[in-house]
Short mmCIF file of C-alpha atoms in Angstrom, two decimals:
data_model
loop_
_atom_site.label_atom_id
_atom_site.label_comp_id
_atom_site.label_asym_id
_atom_site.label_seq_id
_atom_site.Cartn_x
_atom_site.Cartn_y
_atom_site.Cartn_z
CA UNK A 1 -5.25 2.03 15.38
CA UNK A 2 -6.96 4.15 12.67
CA UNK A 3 -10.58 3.16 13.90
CA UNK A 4 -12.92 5.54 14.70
CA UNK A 5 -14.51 5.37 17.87
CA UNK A 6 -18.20 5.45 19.01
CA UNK A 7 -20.06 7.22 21.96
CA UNK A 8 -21.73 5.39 24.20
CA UNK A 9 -20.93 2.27 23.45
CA UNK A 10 -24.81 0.99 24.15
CA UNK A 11 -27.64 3.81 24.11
CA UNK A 12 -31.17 2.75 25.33
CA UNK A 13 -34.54 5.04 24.55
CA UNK A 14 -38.16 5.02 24.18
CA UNK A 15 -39.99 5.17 21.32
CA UNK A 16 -40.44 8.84 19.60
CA UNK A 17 -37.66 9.92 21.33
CA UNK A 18 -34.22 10.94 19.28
CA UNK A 19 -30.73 8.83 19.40
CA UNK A 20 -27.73 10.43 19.29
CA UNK A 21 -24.53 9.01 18.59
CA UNK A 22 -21.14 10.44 18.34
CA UNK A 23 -17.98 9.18 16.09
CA UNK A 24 -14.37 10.15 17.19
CA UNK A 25 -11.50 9.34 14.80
CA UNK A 26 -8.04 10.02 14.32
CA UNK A 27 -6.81 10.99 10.40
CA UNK A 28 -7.54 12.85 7.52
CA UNK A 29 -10.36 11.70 5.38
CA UNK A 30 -12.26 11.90 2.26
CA UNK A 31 -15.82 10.69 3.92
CA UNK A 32 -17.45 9.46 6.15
CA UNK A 33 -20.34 6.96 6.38
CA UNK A 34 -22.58 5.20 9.04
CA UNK A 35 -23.53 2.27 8.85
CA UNK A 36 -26.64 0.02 10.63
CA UNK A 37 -26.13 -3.60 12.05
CA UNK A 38 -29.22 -6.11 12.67
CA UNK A 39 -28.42 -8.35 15.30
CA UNK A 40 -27.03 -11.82 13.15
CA UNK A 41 -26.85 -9.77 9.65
CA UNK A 42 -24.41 -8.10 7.71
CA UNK A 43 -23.87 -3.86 7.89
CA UNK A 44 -26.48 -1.71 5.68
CA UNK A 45 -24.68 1.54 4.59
CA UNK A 46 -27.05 4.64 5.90
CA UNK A 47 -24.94 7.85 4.58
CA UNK A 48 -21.98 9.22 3.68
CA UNK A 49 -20.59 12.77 3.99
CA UNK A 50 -17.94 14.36 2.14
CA UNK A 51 -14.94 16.19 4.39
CA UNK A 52 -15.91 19.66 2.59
CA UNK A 53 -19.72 18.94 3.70
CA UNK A 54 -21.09 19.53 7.48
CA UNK A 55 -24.17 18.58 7.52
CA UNK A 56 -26.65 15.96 5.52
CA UNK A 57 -30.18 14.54 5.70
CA UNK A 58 -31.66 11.55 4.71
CA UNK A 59 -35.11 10.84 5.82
CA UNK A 60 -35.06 10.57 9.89
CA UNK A 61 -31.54 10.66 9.68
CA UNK A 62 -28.86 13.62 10.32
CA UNK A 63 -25.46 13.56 10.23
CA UNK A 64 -23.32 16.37 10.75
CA UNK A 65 -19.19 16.57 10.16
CA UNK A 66 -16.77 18.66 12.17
CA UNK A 67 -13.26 17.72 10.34
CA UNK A 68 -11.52 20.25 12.96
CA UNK A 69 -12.49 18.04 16.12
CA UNK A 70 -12.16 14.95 14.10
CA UNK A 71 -15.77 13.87 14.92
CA UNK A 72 -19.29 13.16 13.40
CA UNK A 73 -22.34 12.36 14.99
CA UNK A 74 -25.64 10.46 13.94
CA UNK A 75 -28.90 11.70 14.40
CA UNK A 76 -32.30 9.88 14.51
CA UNK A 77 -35.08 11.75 14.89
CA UNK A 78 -38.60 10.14 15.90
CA UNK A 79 -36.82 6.98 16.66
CA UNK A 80 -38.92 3.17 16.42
CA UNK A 81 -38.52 -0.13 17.51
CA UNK A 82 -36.93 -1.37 14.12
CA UNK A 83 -34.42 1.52 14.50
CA UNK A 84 -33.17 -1.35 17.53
CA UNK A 85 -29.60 -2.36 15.65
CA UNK A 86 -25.77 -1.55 16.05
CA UNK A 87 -24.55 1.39 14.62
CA UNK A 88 -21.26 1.80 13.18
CA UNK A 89 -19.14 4.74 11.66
CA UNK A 90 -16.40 3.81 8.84
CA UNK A 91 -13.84 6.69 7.57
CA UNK A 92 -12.78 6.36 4.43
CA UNK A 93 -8.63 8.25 5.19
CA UNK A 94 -6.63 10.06 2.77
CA UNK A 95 -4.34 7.60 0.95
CA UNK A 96 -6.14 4.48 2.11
CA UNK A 97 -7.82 1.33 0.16
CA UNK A 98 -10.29 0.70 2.66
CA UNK A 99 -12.48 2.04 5.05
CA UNK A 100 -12.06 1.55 8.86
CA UNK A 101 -14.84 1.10 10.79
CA UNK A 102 -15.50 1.59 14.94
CA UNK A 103 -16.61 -0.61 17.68
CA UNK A 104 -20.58 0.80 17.03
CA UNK A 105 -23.07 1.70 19.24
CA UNK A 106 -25.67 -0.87 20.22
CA UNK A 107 -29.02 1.53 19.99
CA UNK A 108 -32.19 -0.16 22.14
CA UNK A 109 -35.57 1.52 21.29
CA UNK A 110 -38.20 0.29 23.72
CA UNK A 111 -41.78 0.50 22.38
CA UNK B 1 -28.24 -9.58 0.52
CA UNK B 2 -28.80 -8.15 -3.08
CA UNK B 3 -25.84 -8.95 -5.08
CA UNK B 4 -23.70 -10.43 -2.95
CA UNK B 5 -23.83 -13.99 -1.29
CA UNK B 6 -21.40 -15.73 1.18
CA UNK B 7 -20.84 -19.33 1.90
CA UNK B 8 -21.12 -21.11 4.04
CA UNK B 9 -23.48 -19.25 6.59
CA UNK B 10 -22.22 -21.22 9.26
CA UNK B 11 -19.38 -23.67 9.62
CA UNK B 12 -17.13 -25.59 12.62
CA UNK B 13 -13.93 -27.05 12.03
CA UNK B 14 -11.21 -28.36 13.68
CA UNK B 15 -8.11 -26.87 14.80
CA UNK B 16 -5.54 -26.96 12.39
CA UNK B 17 -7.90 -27.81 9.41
CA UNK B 18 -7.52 -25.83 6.08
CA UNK B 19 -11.04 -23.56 5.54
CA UNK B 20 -12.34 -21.74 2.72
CA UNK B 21 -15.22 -19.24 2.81
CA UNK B 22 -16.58 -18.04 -0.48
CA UNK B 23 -18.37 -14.34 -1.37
CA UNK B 24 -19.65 -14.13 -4.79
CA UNK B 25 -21.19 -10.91 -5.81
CA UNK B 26 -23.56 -9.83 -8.97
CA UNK B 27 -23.03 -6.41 -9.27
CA UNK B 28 -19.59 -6.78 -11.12
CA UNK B 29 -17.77 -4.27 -8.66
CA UNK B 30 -14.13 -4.11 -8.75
CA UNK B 31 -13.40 -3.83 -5.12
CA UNK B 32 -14.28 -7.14 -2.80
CA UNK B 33 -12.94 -6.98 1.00
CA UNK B 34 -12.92 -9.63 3.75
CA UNK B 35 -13.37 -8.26 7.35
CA UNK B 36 -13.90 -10.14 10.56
CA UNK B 37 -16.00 -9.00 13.20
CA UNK B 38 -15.26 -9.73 17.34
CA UNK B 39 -16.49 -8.30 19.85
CA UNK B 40 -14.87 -5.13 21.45
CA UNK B 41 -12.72 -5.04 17.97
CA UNK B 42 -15.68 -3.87 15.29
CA UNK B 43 -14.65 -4.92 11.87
CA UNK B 44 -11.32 -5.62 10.76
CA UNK B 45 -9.90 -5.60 7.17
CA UNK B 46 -8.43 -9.46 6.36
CA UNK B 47 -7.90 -8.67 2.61
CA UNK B 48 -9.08 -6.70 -0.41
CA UNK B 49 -9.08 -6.76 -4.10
CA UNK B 50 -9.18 -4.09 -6.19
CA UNK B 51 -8.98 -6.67 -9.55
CA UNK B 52 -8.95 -10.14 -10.70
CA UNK B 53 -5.51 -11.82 -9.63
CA UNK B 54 -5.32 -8.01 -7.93
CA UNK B 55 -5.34 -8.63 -3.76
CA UNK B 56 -3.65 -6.77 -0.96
CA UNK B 57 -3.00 -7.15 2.97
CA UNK B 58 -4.68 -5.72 5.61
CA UNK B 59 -4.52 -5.32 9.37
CA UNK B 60 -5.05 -8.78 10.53
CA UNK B 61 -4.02 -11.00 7.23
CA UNK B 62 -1.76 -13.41 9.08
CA UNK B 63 -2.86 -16.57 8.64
CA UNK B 64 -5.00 -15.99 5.85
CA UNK B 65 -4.92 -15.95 2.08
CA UNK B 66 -6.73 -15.00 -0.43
CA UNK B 67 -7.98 -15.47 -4.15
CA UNK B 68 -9.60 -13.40 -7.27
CA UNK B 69 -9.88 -15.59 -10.21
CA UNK B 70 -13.08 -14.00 -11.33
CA UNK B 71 -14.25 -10.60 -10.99
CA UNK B 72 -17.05 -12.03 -9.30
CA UNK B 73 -15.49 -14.90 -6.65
CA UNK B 74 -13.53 -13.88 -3.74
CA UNK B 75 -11.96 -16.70 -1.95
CA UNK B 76 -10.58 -16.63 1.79
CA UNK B 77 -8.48 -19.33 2.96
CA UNK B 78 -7.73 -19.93 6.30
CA UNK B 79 -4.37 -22.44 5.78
CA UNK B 80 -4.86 -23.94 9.38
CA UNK B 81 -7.59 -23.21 11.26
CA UNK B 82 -6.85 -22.07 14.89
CA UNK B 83 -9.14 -21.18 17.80
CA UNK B 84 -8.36 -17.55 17.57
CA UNK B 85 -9.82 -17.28 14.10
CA UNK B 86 -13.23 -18.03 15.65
CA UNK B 87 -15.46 -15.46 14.57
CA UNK B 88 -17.87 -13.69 12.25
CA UNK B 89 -16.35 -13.02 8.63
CA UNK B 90 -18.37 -10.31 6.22
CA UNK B 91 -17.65 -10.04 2.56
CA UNK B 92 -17.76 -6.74 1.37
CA UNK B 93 -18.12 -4.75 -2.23
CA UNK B 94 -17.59 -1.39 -3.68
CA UNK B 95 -17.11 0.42 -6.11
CA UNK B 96 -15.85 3.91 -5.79
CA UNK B 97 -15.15 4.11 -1.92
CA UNK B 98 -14.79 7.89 -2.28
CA UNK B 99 -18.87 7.99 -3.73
CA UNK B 100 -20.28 4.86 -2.73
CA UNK B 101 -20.43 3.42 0.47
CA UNK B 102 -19.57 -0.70 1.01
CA UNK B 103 -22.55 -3.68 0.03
CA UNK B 104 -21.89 -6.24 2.82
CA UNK B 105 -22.87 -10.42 2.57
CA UNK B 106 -24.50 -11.53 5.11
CA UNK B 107 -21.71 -13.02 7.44
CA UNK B 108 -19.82 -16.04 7.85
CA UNK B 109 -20.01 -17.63 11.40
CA UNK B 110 -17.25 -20.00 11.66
CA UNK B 111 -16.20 -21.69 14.90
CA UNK B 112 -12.74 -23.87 15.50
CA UNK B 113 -12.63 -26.13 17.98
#
């Protein structure tokens, strides 16, 4: 399969505290982008990062790229209750029409 | 979601009945996709158009067909329903995957019986 694959799979926290995720995958590829998931709604893109960049910021959330281990990860920083959704990273592979996405992590932020 | 609307939100049918779900976007984007979600499987890629008349396969397109007769329809047709094909179907758009990352519809929840 060329879907990526998140770690954990479910990630529970408090509020204020910082969520990490972590994206495994398995190809060569021009980006990659995260994605957020409200229980019963479609996927809200969050970011996308080139394969020449490593890191990138956008507002609470930081997402670095390490195209030698074939991983990303997914940083948010300062985390609230509405952060509580499904997160899910898509690569976008050399040659390909479409992105594939991963299973996602289901994020729980407890006020 | 802006731009992009699916229909029906909801629907059950009966085994071997034919379905169609509909995604109809504004934003005049050339590329439309059909994924289904299931648990333990994320999203999977049913079919993709990169033009009118324009479509293409992906992973999990048996069973399925689909139609571009307007840049701004998509059309996916189930030809006879089956259990199996229970699940949650998202319309997608984009335009330049390599800048821009996907618009998705809201979701299709579609249950055979």
């Amino acid at each position: 399969s060329q879907q990526g694959e998140e770690d954990p799979q479910a990630l529970s926290i408090q509020e204020g505290e910082n969520a990490t995720m972590n994206c495994s995958y398995k190809t060569s590829i021009n980006n990659l982008q995260w994605y957020r998931q409200n229980s019963g709604r479609g996927l809200v893109h969050l970011i996308l990062i080139r394969s020449n960049e490593r890191e990138k910021h956008s507002g609470r959330l930081r997402v670095t790229l390490d195209t030698s281990k074939k991983s990303s990860s997914l940083l948010i920083t300062a985390s609230r209750a509405a952060d509580t959704a499904s997160y899910f990273c898509a690569t976008d592979d050399i040659g390909a029409n479409n992105l594939f996405f991963g299973t996602g992590t289901r994020l729980t932020v407890i006020p | 979601d802006a731009g992009i609307t699916q229909s029906p939100r909801h629907k059950v049918t009966e085994t071997g009945t034919p379905v169609t779900l509909r995604c109809h976007q504004t934003e005049n984007h050339r590329y439309m996709y059909w994924y289904r979600q299931d648990p333990g499987h994320g999203l999977r890629l049913i079919h993709y158009s990169y033009g009118v008349k324009d479509t293409d396969k992906g992973e999990v397109s048996d069973g399925y067909s689909v139609s571009r007769s307007k840049t701004e329809d998509f059309l996916l047709t189930l030809e006879s329903a089956t259990s199996s094909q229970t699940s949650v179907y998202f319309c997608a758009i984009s335009e330049l995957k390599e800048n821009y990352g996907y618009t998705f519809g809201s979701g299709t929840r579609l249950t055979v019986v």
